[in-house]
C-alpha cells in the first residue's frame, strides 16, 4: 500500500479534494497549477478517516495546506489493471471489440425503439454497442420526416453542416454528392474533408422498395490492424501521411489534411479517414507519393475482403447509428425507378459516451446511488 | 517541366479529370483506388490542348484509358513553394501568424458589424484574422438575446452541447461551471473534456457594467513554440502524454484523453488543451507523472508571462470570435453586484475556412470568375 510521501508531490496535491481546492458544487478545481508552490513536499502524514473510510491526512510544506485522501482512492490510482480499464481513452482500438462479418452473424446489435425509450438497460446496451462495436440498429422508429434528429436527441446533439441538420439520401436532380444518386458506393467514411469530422452518423430508413440499395459496414479498425500485422511499413505510411481531402460546390469549399489512420501517442488506432471520392492531389516527393499509393491500395484491398463486410438491408423504421471515425459504410446500386429514401444526420461521440456514463452512474448499484462515490465525481 | 511518364503512375491516374473519372456536377471521383489496374503505366503521351491551355494527353496501359492534364496543373503539383502555400494544412502553426501582446498593440483585428455584413472584403479580412491570428472582434453587434448564433450563422454552424446552443456567462445561483460565477479565471481552453472539442467560441457582450470582468487572450501556439525552444524535452512530454480531462454534473459525464499540445505527423503544433479545472487524475508510473508535471508547470508559467497576454474589455455589442484549439481565454474577477452578461456559443473551424475559401473564390479575379479555373475545382 502506497503512502502519500512515496507519491509524486505535484500530482498528489493537484488531486486534493478539499473544498478550497475543488468547488463542491461541480467538482471543478479552483486553482491553477502555477498557484501551487514549486517545492511542494509532504511535511507530515497520518492515518485518519475520510468520509467514513480509512485514509491519510497530509500536511504540505511550505504552505501548510491540509489534504485528505482515502486509501481506496490512492490504491485505485496505483493499480495498473484498474488504470487501464477505468482511465483509458475510450476512443482507441484498446477500448473496442474489433469484428469481421462472421463475428456478427446472427448477432447484429439491435433494439426496438419503444424498448429503447422505456428501458434504461436497453438504452445502455444499444449505446454501448455503438461504443464497442461501432454501430447499432434501432427498429420500429416512427417513419416520419425529421425523426432522425429525435433519435440523435436521445443521446446527444445534431452536428449541423453545409448539408443541413438533416440530409436526404435519395436520388436528386443535381446532386452535389454521389450519395444523392443511385450509384453503388464503396466502403468509405463521411466528410473526411471536415476537421473536426462528424464522429457519428445516423441513417433512418423511410422508404426502401428499390431493387438494390443494400447496406454494408466494414470495421476500419479491424482492417487497419490487419494491415499493421501484414505490412507494418505500409501501416506506418498511412499514419504519417496527411492526405488532402476536399469538397466544393456553389456555396461550400471544405478541405482538411489528415492521415488515413489516426493514432494516439502510443501508436494505437484511433481514427480512420477513407474516401477516394474526395481525396485531392497529394503533393510530396515522388518516393513519398509511391509509398503512400502502395500503402493506400493495400489498405483499400483489405477493406474489400469479403469476410470483413457485414451486409444487411435497411427497411422502413430502421435507424442505423454508427461511429464515423471507425466504421466504413457502403451501399449497392439501386434502380432509381424504385423508391429509396433515407434521412441522415451527424452527431458526436462525446454526447453518446456521456449518456452511457450517466446511465451507468444512475443505475441501481451505480456510483450515483452511493453518496460517497457520487460526491467524489 | 515534368512530363507525365516521369510522374508516379497511380497518383497521376488518381488525378484524372475526365468525365468518367469525376462527376462533372460536383467534382467527386467516381472510382475507388482498387478499381484501377495494379500495373498502371503510361503507354503513350503526347502534347495537346486542354480547355484551351497547353497540356498532355496520356493513354494508359493496360486498360487504354485516356487522361488529359494541363501543363499548368502538372507544374503546380511539382512546385514545392506552391505546394506549401496552397495545399498545406491550414490548422498548424505554419499557417498562422504567432503573436505576443505587443504585436497587436493598436492592431486588434476588429470590424463593424454593419460593414461586415455589407462588404465581402471586410468579412474576408475579419474571418482571415480568426484563421491567422486566432481571433477577431465584431463591434456594434445588436445587443439582443440570441444574436450570438446569428453571428455564427454568417460563417458556419453552431455546435450544440450540454450547455445548450447558447450559454449564459453570468453569475448563476448553482453554477455547474466556474465560468458561471464571478471568480477570476486564468487562461484556459474550453471543453478539453470533449472530443471533438469545439474548435471555435463566440462571446457576445450584452452587459458589462461590473467592476472588473476584463478579458484576456493568450496565443497558445506562441507559448508552445517558446516551450519547444526553451525546453524541447518538456515540449515533447506534453505532445506525448494523453491527459484525462473530465466534467460531470447531474445530467452529463464527459471525458477525453488528449495531449496538452497536439501535433501533426511532422511535429507541427496543431492544437492546445489547457484547463486545470477539468484535469483529472493522471495514471502513469511515477517517473512519467513527474516528467509531465514539470513540463505542464513550465508551459503554465510561460502562459502567464505578462508579455504574452492581450488584455482588453468587452463592451456591449462586442462579439469576440476565437479559435479554441489555439487561443487561451481568461477574465479578471468582477464585483457580482455590477451587471455582467455575455452570451456564448460554440462553432467549428471547418465552416469558417469554407466561408473564407468561398469569399476568395467569388471575389473579382478569384477562381470563381475564371471559368477554366472554376471548372477545375
PDB file of N, CA, C and O in Angstrom, chain B residues 9-38:
ATOM      1  N   UNK B   9       2.679   6.832 -61.396  1.00  0.00           N
ATOM      2  CA  UNK B   9       1.520   6.472 -62.227  1.00  0.00           C
ATOM      3  C   UNK B   9       0.198   6.450 -61.457  1.00  0.00           C
ATOM      4  O   UNK B   9      -0.800   7.001 -61.924  1.00  0.00           O
ATOM      5  N   UNK B  10       0.181   5.789 -60.293  1.00  0.00           N
ATOM      6  CA  UNK B  10      -1.092   5.658 -59.562  1.00  0.00           C
ATOM      7  C   UNK B  10      -1.614   7.033 -59.159  1.00  0.00           C
ATOM      8  O   UNK B  10      -2.815   7.314 -59.245  1.00  0.00           O
ATOM      9  N   UNK B  11      -0.696   7.881 -58.750  1.00  0.00           N
ATOM     10  CA  UNK B  11      -1.056   9.238 -58.354  1.00  0.00           C
ATOM     11  C   UNK B  11      -1.629  10.028 -59.538  1.00  0.00           C
ATOM     12  O   UNK B  11      -2.668  10.692 -59.427  1.00  0.00           O
ATOM     13  N   UNK B  12      -0.936   9.928 -60.701  1.00  0.00           N
ATOM     14  CA  UNK B  12      -1.377  10.710 -61.860  1.00  0.00           C
ATOM     15  C   UNK B  12      -2.751  10.235 -62.329  1.00  0.00           C
ATOM     16  O   UNK B  12      -3.645  11.045 -62.604  1.00  0.00           O
ATOM     17  N   UNK B  13      -2.917   8.930 -62.369  1.00  0.00           N
ATOM     18  CA  UNK B  13      -4.210   8.396 -62.815  1.00  0.00           C
ATOM     19  C   UNK B  13      -5.311   8.739 -61.810  1.00  0.00           C
ATOM     20  O   UNK B  13      -6.453   9.036 -62.198  1.00  0.00           O
ATOM     21  N   UNK B  14      -4.996   8.701 -60.522  1.00  0.00           N
ATOM     22  CA  UNK B  14      -5.980   9.040 -59.488  1.00  0.00           C
ATOM     23  C   UNK B  14      -6.445  10.492 -59.654  1.00  0.00           C
ATOM     24  O   UNK B  14      -7.526  10.857 -59.196  1.00  0.00           O
ATOM     25  N   UNK B  15      -5.620  11.306 -60.308  1.00  0.00           N
ATOM     26  CA  UNK B  15      -5.965  12.706 -60.549  1.00  0.00           C
ATOM     27  C   UNK B  15      -6.534  12.961 -61.941  1.00  0.00           C
ATOM     28  O   UNK B  15      -6.623  14.114 -62.369  1.00  0.00           O
ATOM     29  N   UNK B  16      -6.925  11.907 -62.650  1.00  0.00           N
ATOM     30  CA  UNK B  16      -7.551  12.091 -63.967  1.00  0.00           C
ATOM     31  C   UNK B  16      -8.825  12.924 -63.810  1.00  0.00           C
ATOM     32  O   UNK B  16      -9.596  12.720 -62.867  1.00  0.00           O
ATOM     33  N   UNK B  17      -9.012  13.859 -64.741  1.00  0.00           N
ATOM     34  CA  UNK B  17     -10.153  14.755 -64.624  1.00  0.00           C
ATOM     35  C   UNK B  17     -11.208  14.529 -65.699  1.00  0.00           C
ATOM     36  O   UNK B  17     -12.056  15.396 -65.941  1.00  0.00           O
ATOM     37  N   UNK B  18     -11.185  13.369 -66.345  1.00  0.00           N
ATOM     38  CA  UNK B  18     -12.193  13.121 -67.384  1.00  0.00           C
ATOM     39  C   UNK B  18     -13.554  12.872 -66.742  1.00  0.00           C
ATOM     40  O   UNK B  18     -13.655  12.588 -65.545  1.00  0.00           O
ATOM     41  N   UNK B  19     -14.588  12.977 -67.561  1.00  0.00           N
ATOM     42  CA  UNK B  19     -15.960  12.893 -67.034  1.00  0.00           C
ATOM     43  C   UNK B  19     -16.310  11.492 -66.559  1.00  0.00           C
ATOM     44  O   UNK B  19     -17.266  11.311 -65.795  1.00  0.00           O
ATOM     45  N   UNK B  20     -15.552  10.470 -66.999  1.00  0.00           N
ATOM     46  CA  UNK B  20     -15.814   9.119 -66.481  1.00  0.00           C
ATOM     47  C   UNK B  20     -15.187   8.942 -65.103  1.00  0.00           C
ATOM     48  O   UNK B  20     -15.632   8.111 -64.314  1.00  0.00           O
ATOM     49  N   UNK B  21     -14.132   9.721 -64.840  1.00  0.00           N
ATOM     50  CA  UNK B  21     -13.433   9.576 -63.557  1.00  0.00           C
ATOM     51  C   UNK B  21     -13.972  10.512 -62.480  1.00  0.00           C
ATOM     52  O   UNK B  21     -13.848  10.232 -61.288  1.00  0.00           O
ATOM     53  N   UNK B  22     -14.498  11.662 -62.919  1.00  0.00           N
ATOM     54  CA  UNK B  22     -15.034  12.621 -61.941  1.00  0.00           C
ATOM     55  C   UNK B  22     -16.407  13.058 -62.374  1.00  0.00           C
ATOM     56  O   UNK B  22     -16.611  13.406 -63.527  1.00  0.00           O
ATOM     57  N   UNK B  23     -17.309  13.133 -61.430  1.00  0.00           N
ATOM     58  CA  UNK B  23     -18.645  13.621 -61.709  1.00  0.00           C
ATOM     59  C   UNK B  23     -18.529  15.107 -62.050  1.00  0.00           C
ATOM     60  O   UNK B  23     -18.099  15.905 -61.213  1.00  0.00           O
ATOM     61  N   UNK B  24     -18.888  15.482 -63.312  1.00  0.00           N
ATOM     62  CA  UNK B  24     -18.716  16.903 -63.682  1.00  0.00           C
ATOM     63  C   UNK B  24     -19.614  17.827 -62.858  1.00  0.00           C
ATOM     64  O   UNK B  24     -19.349  19.020 -62.753  1.00  0.00           O
ATOM     65  N   UNK B  25     -20.646  17.271 -62.231  1.00  0.00           N
ATOM     66  CA  UNK B  25     -21.562  18.115 -61.460  1.00  0.00           C
ATOM     67  C   UNK B  25     -20.970  18.544 -60.125  1.00  0.00           C
ATOM     68  O   UNK B  25     -21.321  19.592 -59.592  1.00  0.00           O
ATOM     69  N   UNK B  26     -20.114  17.702 -59.543  1.00  0.00           N
ATOM     70  CA  UNK B  26     -19.639  18.018 -58.192  1.00  0.00           C
ATOM     71  C   UNK B  26     -18.154  17.759 -57.993  1.00  0.00           C
ATOM     72  O   UNK B  26     -17.622  17.972 -56.898  1.00  0.00           O
ATOM     73  N   UNK B  27     -17.469  17.306 -59.056  1.00  0.00           N
ATOM     74  CA  UNK B  27     -16.024  17.128 -58.953  1.00  0.00           C
ATOM     75  C   UNK B  27     -15.592  15.909 -58.167  1.00  0.00           C
ATOM     76  O   UNK B  27     -14.397  15.675 -57.970  1.00  0.00           O
ATOM     77  N   UNK B  28     -16.558  15.102 -57.696  1.00  0.00           N
ATOM     78  CA  UNK B  28     -16.164  13.937 -56.907  1.00  0.00           C
ATOM     79  C   UNK B  28     -15.691  12.801 -57.810  1.00  0.00           C
ATOM     80  O   UNK B  28     -16.236  12.572 -58.880  1.00  0.00           O
ATOM     81  N   UNK B  29     -14.713  12.075 -57.326  1.00  0.00           N
ATOM     82  CA  UNK B  29     -14.197  10.932 -58.071  1.00  0.00           C
ATOM     83  C   UNK B  29     -15.214   9.808 -58.092  1.00  0.00           C
ATOM     84  O   UNK B  29     -15.872   9.548 -57.092  1.00  0.00           O
ATOM     85  N   UNK B  30     -15.298   9.142 -59.236  1.00  0.00           N
ATOM     86  CA  UNK B  30     -16.327   8.115 -59.408  1.00  0.00           C
ATOM     87  C   UNK B  30     -15.759   6.709 -59.275  1.00  0.00           C
ATOM     88  O   UNK B  30     -16.459   5.739 -59.534  1.00  0.00           O
ATOM     89  N   UNK B  31     -14.497   6.590 -58.897  1.00  0.00           N
ATOM     90  CA  UNK B  31     -13.901   5.249 -58.791  1.00  0.00           C
ATOM     91  C   UNK B  31     -13.197   5.119 -57.451  1.00  0.00           C
ATOM     92  O   UNK B  31     -12.853   6.114 -56.804  1.00  0.00           O
ATOM     93  N   UNK B  32     -13.021   3.884 -57.065  1.00  0.00           N
ATOM     94  CA  UNK B  32     -12.202   3.592 -55.899  1.00  0.00           C
ATOM     95  C   UNK B  32     -10.782   3.304 -56.367  1.00  0.00           C
ATOM     96  O   UNK B  32     -10.580   2.911 -57.522  1.00  0.00           O
ATOM     97  N   UNK B  33      -9.836   3.455 -55.488  1.00  0.00           N
ATOM     98  CA  UNK B  33      -8.443   3.221 -55.873  1.00  0.00           C
ATOM     99  C   UNK B  33      -8.256   1.775 -56.339  1.00  0.00           C
ATOM    100  O   UNK B  33      -7.454   1.489 -57.238  1.00  0.00           O
ATOM    101  N   UNK B  34      -9.062   0.876 -55.791  1.00  0.00           N
ATOM    102  CA  UNK B  34      -8.973  -0.543 -56.179  1.00  0.00           C
ATOM    103  C   UNK B  34      -9.613  -0.810 -57.539  1.00  0.00           C
ATOM    104  O   UNK B  34      -9.475  -1.913 -58.076  1.00  0.00           O
ATOM    105  N   UNK B  35     -10.333   0.161 -58.102  1.00  0.00           N
ATOM    106  CA  UNK B  35     -10.874  -0.011 -59.455  1.00  0.00           C
ATOM    107  C   UNK B  35      -9.789   0.176 -60.513  1.00  0.00           C
ATOM    108  O   UNK B  35      -9.997  -0.164 -61.683  1.00  0.00           O
ATOM    109  N   UNK B  36      -8.665   0.755 -60.141  1.00  0.00           N
ATOM    110  CA  UNK B  36      -7.591   0.995 -61.116  1.00  0.00           C
ATOM    111  C   UNK B  36      -6.730  -0.264 -61.252  1.00  0.00           C
ATOM    112  O   UNK B  36      -6.539  -0.992 -60.273  1.00  0.00           O
ATOM    113  N   UNK B  37      -6.215  -0.517 -62.476  1.00  0.00           N
ATOM    114  CA  UNK B  37      -5.306  -1.662 -62.629  1.00  0.00           C
ATOM    115  C   UNK B  37      -4.100  -1.504 -61.700  1.00  0.00           C
ATOM    116  O   UNK B  37      -3.640  -0.390 -61.431  1.00  0.00           O
ATOM    117  N   UNK B  38      -3.604  -2.631 -61.212  1.00  0.00           N
ATOM    118  CA  UNK B  38      -2.447  -2.624 -60.302  1.00  0.00           C
ATOM    119  C   UNK B  38      -1.170  -2.150 -60.986  1.00  0.00           C
ATOM    120  O   UNK B  38      -0.327  -1.517 -60.370  1.00  0.00           O
TER     121      UNK B  38
END
